[in-house]
Amino acid sequence: MLCRSCAGWLRSLPTLRLRAPGPPPAWSNARLPALPLWAAASVSAASPGGWYEALAVSAPVRTAEEVLLGAQEATGLPWWGSIMLSTVALRGAVTLPLAAYQHYILAKVENLQPEIKDIAKRLNQEVAVCARQFGWSKRVARLTYLKNMRRLVSELYVRDNCHPFKATVLVWVQLPMWIFISVALRNLSSGATRSDGVSVQEELAAGGTLWFPDLTAVDSTWILPVSVGIVNLLIVEIFALQKFGTSRFQMYVTNFVRAVSVLMIPVAATVPSALVLYWLCSSLMGLAQNLLLRSPGLRRLCRIPPSKADSETPYRDLSAAFCAKFLSRKR
C-alpha cells in the first residue's frame, strides 16, 4: 500500500540540526598557488581566439579535413560538387538512421501516454486518501505524488526501453559533426595544403559554380545565406505544425530556433561560400529527412510503431495545416 510506504518514508527522514557559524578556516587567508602549466594552457585556449585555434587543430577537425580531401580526390568532382556529395553521403549514412531511431523512441513514448495518464489518476486518488489519513499538508502530498509518479514513469520507460533521453542522440551526433566539418572547410579555405604541397585554397578559389565561382569568398549576392535561413525556417515550421500539445517551454524553444535561423543569414554572409554551401546542403538534407520520415511506408520499413499522431496522408495534412496557418492570415 502506498500509505504504509509513504508513512515509513516520512518517519525515516533525519532531523536537521543547524550549526552556529565557526571561525573561518586557516586557509581562507592563505595565498593561492600559481596555476600549473596545463591549467594556464586551458585558460589561454578559452580566451577570445584561443578556443577557436584549439578547435581548428583538434583531431576531429583534422579527420573531417581528410574526409573532405579524400572524397574530392576519389570522385574527381569540382569542389562545389564534392561538398554537396559529401554532405548528402554523411547525412544519409549517419543522421538519417539516427533520425529514424529518434522517431522510433518518440512513437513509443507517445503510445505510453494513455497508460501514464491512467497511472496519474489512480496515484492522485491514493495520495488524497493518504493525505486525509495522515494529515499531510498540500506540500507534502504534492511532493509524495511527484516522487512516486517519477518512479512509476521511469519504470514504464525501462519496461519499454524508450527513455526520452535516447531521442536526443541525433543532436549529440549531428551538432558536433556540423561544427567539425564547418571548421574543416574554414581551414581549407584559408591556406591548407595537400600532402603533395598543392594549395587547397587555390582549388577552392576556382572550384565554385554559377554566381559563386570562388568558394573562398563570401557570397556578395546573399542568395546562399538567405536560402540557408529560409530552409531552416521551413524545418522549424514543419515541427511547429505537428499536432502535439505544445507547452509554454516548447513555444519558447521554437521561437528561439526561429531567431537563430534568421540570425544565421548575416552570419552566413560573412564566411566563405564553401561553408555556406555546406550549411545549405545540410539544411536541405534535414528538410528532406523530416519529410521522408513522415511517409507511412518508410515508417513501417524502419519499424517505427504506429501512434495516434500518424496519418495515412501526411503530406496533404501538412500542406493543409501550412495553408491554414500562413495563407489564411493574408485573406
CSV table of C-alpha atoms in Angstrom, one decimal:
chain,number,residue,atom,x,y,z
A,1,MET,CA,0.0,0.0,0.0
A,2,LEU,CA,1.2,3.5,-0.8
A,3,CYS,CA,0.1,4.7,2.6
A,4,ARG,CA,2.4,2.5,4.6
A,5,SER,CA,5.4,3.2,2.4
A,6,CYS,CA,4.8,6.9,2.5
A,7,ALA,CA,4.4,6.9,6.3
A,8,GLY,CA,7.6,4.9,6.7
A,9,TRP,CA,9.4,7.3,4.3
A,10,LEU,CA,8.2,10.2,6.4
A,11,ARG,CA,9.4,8.6,9.7
A,12,SER,CA,12.8,7.8,8.2
A,13,LEU,CA,13.6,11.4,7.4
A,14,PRO,CA,16.5,12.6,9.6
A,15,THR,CA,16.2,15.6,11.9
A,16,LEU,CA,18.2,18.6,10.6
A,17,ARG,CA,20.4,20.4,13.1
A,18,LEU,CA,21.7,23.8,12.4
A,19,ARG,CA,25.3,24.6,13.3
A,20,ALA,CA,26.4,28.0,14.6
A,21,PRO,CA,29.0,29.6,12.2
A,22,GLY,CA,32.5,28.9,13.4
A,23,PRO,CA,35.7,30.9,12.8
A,24,PRO,CA,36.9,31.0,9.2
A,25,PRO,CA,39.4,28.2,8.2
A,26,ALA,CA,43.1,28.9,8.4
A,27,TRP,CA,43.5,28.5,4.7
A,28,SER,CA,41.0,31.3,3.9
A,29,ASN,CA,43.6,34.0,4.2
A,30,ALA,CA,46.3,31.9,2.6
A,31,ARG,CA,47.8,32.9,-0.7
A,32,LEU,CA,46.6,30.7,-3.6
A,33,PRO,CA,49.3,28.9,-5.5
A,34,ALA,CA,50.1,29.7,-9.1
A,35,LEU,CA,48.2,27.8,-11.8
A,36,PRO,CA,50.1,24.8,-13.3
A,37,LEU,CA,51.1,24.8,-16.9
A,38,TRP,CA,48.2,22.6,-18.1
A,39,ALA,CA,45.7,24.9,-16.4
A,40,ALA,CA,47.2,28.0,-17.8
A,41,ALA,CA,47.1,26.5,-21.3
A,42,SER,CA,43.4,25.7,-20.9
A,43,VAL,CA,42.7,29.2,-19.7
A,44,SER,CA,44.5,30.7,-22.7
A,45,ALA,CA,42.6,28.3,-25.1
A,46,ALA,CA,39.4,29.6,-23.6
A,47,SER,CA,40.4,33.2,-24.2
A,48,PRO,CA,39.0,35.0,-27.2
A,49,GLY,CA,40.5,33.5,-30.3
A,50,GLY,CA,42.4,30.8,-28.3
A,51,TRP,CA,39.4,28.4,-28.1
A,52,TYR,CA,38.9,28.5,-31.9
A,53,GLU,CA,42.6,27.9,-32.6
A,54,ALA,CA,42.4,24.9,-30.3
A,55,LEU,CA,39.3,23.6,-32.1
A,56,ALA,CA,40.8,24.2,-35.6
A,57,VAL,CA,43.8,22.0,-34.9
A,58,SER,CA,41.9,19.3,-33.0
A,59,ALA,CA,41.8,15.7,-34.1
A,60,PRO,CA,38.1,15.6,-35.1
A,61,VAL,CA,38.6,18.7,-37.4
A,62,ARG,CA,41.7,17.1,-38.9
A,63,THR,CA,39.7,14.0,-39.6
A,64,ALA,CA,37.0,16.0,-41.2
A,65,GLU,CA,39.6,17.6,-43.5
A,66,GLU,CA,40.9,14.2,-44.5
A,67,VAL,CA,37.4,13.0,-45.3
A,68,LEU,CA,36.7,16.1,-47.4
A,69,LEU,CA,40.0,15.8,-49.3
A,70,GLY,CA,39.6,12.1,-49.8
A,71,ALA,CA,36.1,12.5,-51.2
A,72,GLN,CA,37.2,15.1,-53.6
A,73,GLU,CA,40.2,13.0,-54.8
A,74,ALA,CA,38.1,9.9,-55.1
A,75,THR,CA,35.2,11.4,-57.1
A,76,GLY,CA,37.3,13.9,-59.1
A,77,LEU,CA,34.4,16.4,-58.9
A,78,PRO,CA,34.9,20.1,-58.6
A,79,TRP,CA,34.8,21.3,-55.1
A,80,TRP,CA,31.2,22.5,-55.2
A,81,GLY,CA,30.0,19.1,-56.3
A,82,SER,CA,32.3,17.3,-53.9
A,83,ILE,CA,31.0,19.3,-50.9
A,84,MET,CA,27.4,18.6,-51.9
A,85,LEU,CA,28.0,14.9,-52.4
A,86,SER,CA,29.9,14.5,-49.2
A,87,THR,CA,27.1,16.3,-47.3
A,88,VAL,CA,24.5,14.0,-48.8
A,89,ALA,CA,26.5,10.9,-48.0
A,90,LEU,CA,27.3,11.8,-44.4
A,91,ARG,CA,23.7,12.9,-43.7
A,92,GLY,CA,22.3,9.8,-45.3
A,93,ALA,CA,24.7,7.4,-43.6
A,94,VAL,CA,24.8,8.9,-40.1
A,95,THR,CA,22.0,11.2,-39.3
A,96,LEU,CA,19.1,9.5,-41.3
A,97,PRO,CA,19.4,6.3,-39.2
A,98,LEU,CA,19.6,8.3,-36.0
A,99,ALA,CA,16.6,10.3,-37.0
A,100,ALA,CA,14.6,7.1,-37.7
A,101,TYR,CA,15.7,5.9,-34.2
A,102,GLN,CA,14.5,9.2,-32.7
A,103,HIS,CA,11.1,8.8,-34.3
A,104,TYR,CA,11.0,5.2,-33.0
A,105,ILE,CA,11.6,6.3,-29.4
A,106,LEU,CA,9.2,9.2,-29.6
A,107,ALA,CA,6.4,7.0,-31.0
A,108,LYS,CA,6.9,4.5,-28.1
A,109,VAL,CA,6.8,7.4,-25.6
A,110,GLU,CA,3.6,8.7,-27.2
A,111,ASN,CA,2.0,5.3,-27.0
A,112,LEU,CA,2.7,5.2,-23.3
A,113,GLN,CA,0.8,8.5,-22.7
A,114,PRO,CA,-2.7,6.8,-22.1
A,115,GLU,CA,-1.1,4.4,-19.5
A,116,ILE,CA,0.7,7.3,-17.8
A,117,LYS,CA,-2.5,9.3,-17.6
A,118,ASP,CA,-4.3,6.3,-16.0
A,119,ILE,CA,-1.5,5.8,-13.5
A,120,ALA,CA,-1.5,9.5,-12.7
A,121,LYS,CA,-5.3,9.4,-12.0
A,122,ARG,CA,-5.1,6.4,-9.7
A,123,LEU,CA,-2.0,7.7,-7.9
A,124,ASN,CA,-3.7,11.0,-7.3
A,125,GLN,CA,-6.6,9.3,-5.6
A,126,GLU,CA,-4.3,7.2,-3.4
A,127,VAL,CA,-2.3,10.2,-2.3
A,128,ALA,CA,-5.5,12.0,-1.5
A,129,VAL,CA,-6.6,9.1,0.7
A,130,CYS,CA,-3.2,9.0,2.5
A,131,ALA,CA,-3.2,12.8,2.9
A,132,ARG,CA,-6.6,12.6,4.8
A,133,GLN,CA,-5.5,9.6,6.8
A,134,PHE,CA,-2.1,11.0,8.0
A,135,GLY,CA,-3.0,14.7,7.9
A,136,TRP,CA,-0.5,15.7,5.3
A,137,SER,CA,-0.2,19.3,4.1
A,138,LYS,CA,-0.7,20.1,0.5
A,139,ARG,CA,3.0,20.5,0.0
A,140,VAL,CA,3.8,17.0,1.4
A,141,ALA,CA,1.0,15.4,-0.6
A,142,ARG,CA,2.3,17.1,-3.8
A,143,LEU,CA,5.9,16.0,-3.2
A,144,THR,CA,4.8,12.5,-2.5
A,145,TYR,CA,2.7,12.4,-5.6
A,146,LEU,CA,5.6,13.8,-7.8
A,147,LYS,CA,8.2,11.4,-6.3
A,148,ASN,CA,6.1,8.3,-6.9
A,149,MET,CA,4.9,9.5,-10.3
A,150,ARG,CA,8.5,9.9,-11.5
A,151,ARG,CA,9.4,6.4,-10.2
A,152,LEU,CA,6.4,4.8,-11.9
A,153,VAL,CA,7.0,6.6,-15.2
A,154,SER,CA,10.7,5.6,-15.1
A,155,GLU,CA,9.7,2.0,-14.7
A,156,LEU,CA,7.5,2.3,-17.8
A,157,TYR,CA,10.3,3.7,-19.8
A,158,VAL,CA,12.6,0.9,-18.6
A,159,ARG,CA,10.0,-1.7,-19.4
A,160,ASP,CA,9.5,-0.5,-23.0
A,161,ASN,CA,13.2,0.6,-23.4
A,162,CYS,CA,12.2,4.1,-24.6
A,163,HIS,CA,13.6,6.7,-22.3
A,164,PRO,CA,13.1,10.1,-23.9
A,165,PHE,CA,16.8,11.0,-23.5
A,166,LYS,CA,17.6,8.4,-26.2
A,167,ALA,CA,15.8,10.6,-28.6
A,168,THR,CA,18.5,13.2,-28.2
A,169,VAL,CA,21.2,11.0,-29.6
A,170,LEU,CA,20.7,12.7,-33.0
A,171,VAL,CA,21.5,16.1,-31.6
A,172,TRP,CA,24.6,14.9,-29.8
A,173,VAL,CA,26.0,13.4,-33.1
A,174,GLN,CA,24.7,15.9,-35.7
A,175,LEU,CA,25.8,19.1,-34.0
A,176,PRO,CA,29.4,18.2,-33.4
A,177,MET,CA,29.7,16.8,-36.9
A,178,TRP,CA,28.3,20.1,-38.3
A,179,ILE,CA,30.8,22.1,-36.3
A,180,PHE,CA,33.8,19.9,-37.2
A,181,ILE,CA,33.0,20.0,-40.9
A,182,SER,CA,32.4,23.7,-40.9
A,183,VAL,CA,35.7,24.4,-39.2
A,184,ALA,CA,37.5,22.0,-41.5
A,185,LEU,CA,36.1,23.8,-44.6
A,186,ARG,CA,37.2,27.1,-43.0
A,187,ASN,CA,40.7,25.7,-42.6
A,188,LEU,CA,40.8,24.5,-46.2
A,189,SER,CA,39.6,27.9,-47.4
A,190,SER,CA,42.4,29.8,-45.6
A,191,GLY,CA,45.6,28.2,-46.8
A,192,ALA,CA,45.6,24.5,-46.1
A,193,THR,CA,47.7,22.3,-48.4
A,194,ARG,CA,47.6,18.7,-49.5
A,195,SER,CA,50.3,16.2,-48.7
A,196,ASP,CA,51.9,16.8,-52.1
A,197,GLY,CA,52.1,20.6,-51.3
A,198,VAL,CA,49.2,21.6,-53.6
A,199,SER,CA,47.2,24.5,-52.1
A,200,VAL,CA,43.6,23.6,-51.4
A,201,GLN,CA,42.8,27.3,-51.1
A,202,GLU,CA,43.6,27.8,-54.8
A,203,GLU,CA,41.5,24.8,-55.8
A,204,LEU,CA,38.5,26.1,-53.8
A,205,ALA,CA,39.0,29.6,-55.3
A,206,ALA,CA,38.4,28.0,-58.7
A,207,GLY,CA,36.0,25.3,-57.6
A,208,GLY,CA,32.7,27.2,-57.4
A,209,THR,CA,29.9,27.5,-59.9
A,210,LEU,CA,27.1,29.8,-61.1
A,211,TRP,CA,27.1,33.0,-59.1
A,212,PHE,CA,29.7,31.8,-56.6
A,213,PRO,CA,32.7,30.8,-58.7
A,214,ASP,CA,35.1,31.4,-55.8
A,215,LEU,CA,34.4,29.2,-52.7
A,216,THR,CA,36.9,31.1,-50.6
A,217,ALA,CA,35.0,34.4,-51.0
A,218,VAL,CA,31.7,35.5,-49.4
A,219,ASP,CA,28.5,35.4,-51.5
A,220,SER,CA,28.0,39.0,-52.3
A,221,THR,CA,24.6,38.3,-53.8
A,222,TRP,CA,23.3,36.9,-50.5
A,223,ILE,CA,21.5,34.1,-52.3
A,224,LEU,CA,23.2,31.3,-50.4
A,225,PRO,CA,22.8,33.0,-46.9
A,226,VAL,CA,19.1,33.8,-47.5
A,227,SER,CA,18.5,30.3,-48.8
A,228,VAL,CA,20.0,28.8,-45.6
A,229,GLY,CA,17.7,31.0,-43.4
A,230,ILE,CA,14.6,30.1,-45.4
A,231,VAL,CA,15.3,26.3,-45.4
A,232,ASN,CA,16.0,26.4,-41.6
A,233,LEU,CA,12.8,28.3,-41.0
A,234,LEU,CA,10.9,25.7,-43.1
A,235,ILE,CA,12.3,22.9,-40.9
A,236,VAL,CA,11.2,24.8,-37.7
A,237,GLU,CA,7.7,25.4,-39.1
A,238,ILE,CA,7.2,21.8,-40.0
A,239,PHE,CA,8.0,20.8,-36.5
A,240,ALA,CA,5.7,23.5,-35.2
A,241,LEU,CA,2.8,22.2,-37.3
A,242,GLN,CA,2.8,18.8,-35.7
A,243,LYS,CA,-0.4,18.0,-33.9
A,244,PHE,CA,1.1,17.7,-30.5
A,245,GLY,CA,0.2,19.7,-27.4
A,246,THR,CA,2.7,22.5,-27.1
A,247,SER,CA,3.7,23.7,-23.7
A,248,ARG,CA,5.0,27.2,-23.0
A,249,PHE,CA,8.5,26.0,-22.8
A,250,GLN,CA,8.2,24.4,-26.3
A,251,MET,CA,6.9,27.7,-27.6
A,252,TYR,CA,9.9,29.5,-26.2
A,253,VAL,CA,12.3,26.9,-27.8
A,254,THR,CA,10.5,27.2,-31.1
A,255,ASN,CA,10.8,31.0,-31.1
A,256,PHE,CA,14.4,30.7,-30.1
A,257,VAL,CA,15.2,28.4,-33.0
A,258,ARG,CA,13.3,30.8,-35.3
A,259,ALA,CA,15.5,33.6,-34.2
A,260,VAL,CA,18.7,31.6,-34.6
A,261,SER,CA,17.6,30.7,-38.2
A,262,VAL,CA,17.2,34.4,-39.0
A,263,LEU,CA,20.5,35.3,-37.4
A,264,MET,CA,22.2,32.7,-39.5
A,265,ILE,CA,21.6,34.8,-42.6
A,266,PRO,CA,24.0,37.7,-41.7
A,267,VAL,CA,26.5,35.2,-40.2
A,268,ALA,CA,26.5,33.2,-43.5
A,269,ALA,CA,27.1,36.4,-45.4
A,270,THR,CA,30.5,36.9,-43.7
A,271,VAL,CA,32.0,33.4,-44.2
A,272,PRO,CA,33.5,31.7,-47.3
A,273,SER,CA,30.9,30.3,-49.7
A,274,ALA,CA,32.3,26.8,-49.1
A,275,LEU,CA,30.8,26.9,-45.6
A,276,VAL,CA,27.5,28.4,-46.7
A,277,LEU,CA,27.2,25.8,-49.4
A,278,TYR,CA,27.7,23.0,-46.9
A,279,TRP,CA,25.2,24.6,-44.5
A,280,LEU,CA,22.6,24.9,-47.3
A,281,CYS,CA,23.1,21.2,-48.4
A,282,SER,CA,22.9,20.1,-44.8
A,283,SER,CA,19.7,22.0,-44.2
A,284,LEU,CA,18.2,20.7,-47.4
A,285,MET,CA,19.0,17.1,-46.3
A,286,GLY,CA,17.5,17.8,-42.9
A,287,LEU,CA,14.3,19.1,-44.6
A,288,ALA,CA,14.1,16.1,-46.9
A,289,GLN,CA,14.8,13.8,-43.9
A,290,ASN,CA,11.9,15.2,-41.9
A,291,LEU,CA,9.6,14.9,-44.8
A,292,LEU,CA,10.7,11.3,-45.7
A,293,LEU,CA,10.1,10.2,-42.1
A,294,ARG,CA,6.5,11.2,-42.3
A,295,SER,CA,5.9,8.6,-45.0
A,296,PRO,CA,3.8,5.7,-43.7
A,297,GLY,CA,5.7,3.3,-45.9
A,298,LEU,CA,9.2,4.4,-44.7
A,299,ARG,CA,8.0,4.4,-41.1
A,300,ARG,CA,6.8,0.8,-41.5
A,301,LEU,CA,10.2,-0.1,-43.2
A,302,CYS,CA,12.0,1.4,-40.2
A,303,ARG,CA,9.7,-0.5,-37.8
A,304,ILE,CA,8.5,2.7,-36.2
A,305,PRO,CA,5.5,1.8,-34.1
A,306,PRO,CA,2.2,3.4,-35.2
A,307,SER,CA,1.0,6.1,-33.0
A,308,LYS,CA,-2.1,8.3,-32.6
A,309,ALA,CA,-0.4,11.2,-34.4
A,310,ASP,CA,0.3,9.1,-37.6
A,311,SER,CA,-1.6,9.9,-40.7
A,312,GLU,CA,-2.1,8.0,-44.0
A,313,THR,CA,-1.9,11.3,-45.9
A,314,PRO,CA,0.8,13.2,-44.0
A,315,TYR,CA,1.8,15.5,-46.9
A,316,ARG,CA,-1.7,16.5,-47.6
A,317,ASP,CA,-2.3,17.2,-43.9
A,318,LEU,CA,1.0,19.2,-43.7
A,319,SER,CA,0.1,21.4,-46.7
A,320,ALA,CA,-3.4,22.0,-45.4
A,321,ALA,CA,-2.0,23.0,-42.0
A,322,PHE,CA,0.6,25.2,-43.6
A,323,CYS,CA,-2.1,27.0,-45.7
A,324,ALA,CA,-4.4,27.3,-42.7
A,325,LYS,CA,-1.6,28.9,-40.6
A,326,PHE,CA,0.0,31.2,-43.1
A,327,LEU,CA,-2.2,31.8,-46.2
A,328,SER,CA,-5.5,32.2,-44.3
A,329,ARG,CA,-4.0,35.2,-42.4
A,330,LYS,CA,-3.5,37.1,-45.6
A,331,ARG,CA,-7.1,36.8,-46.6
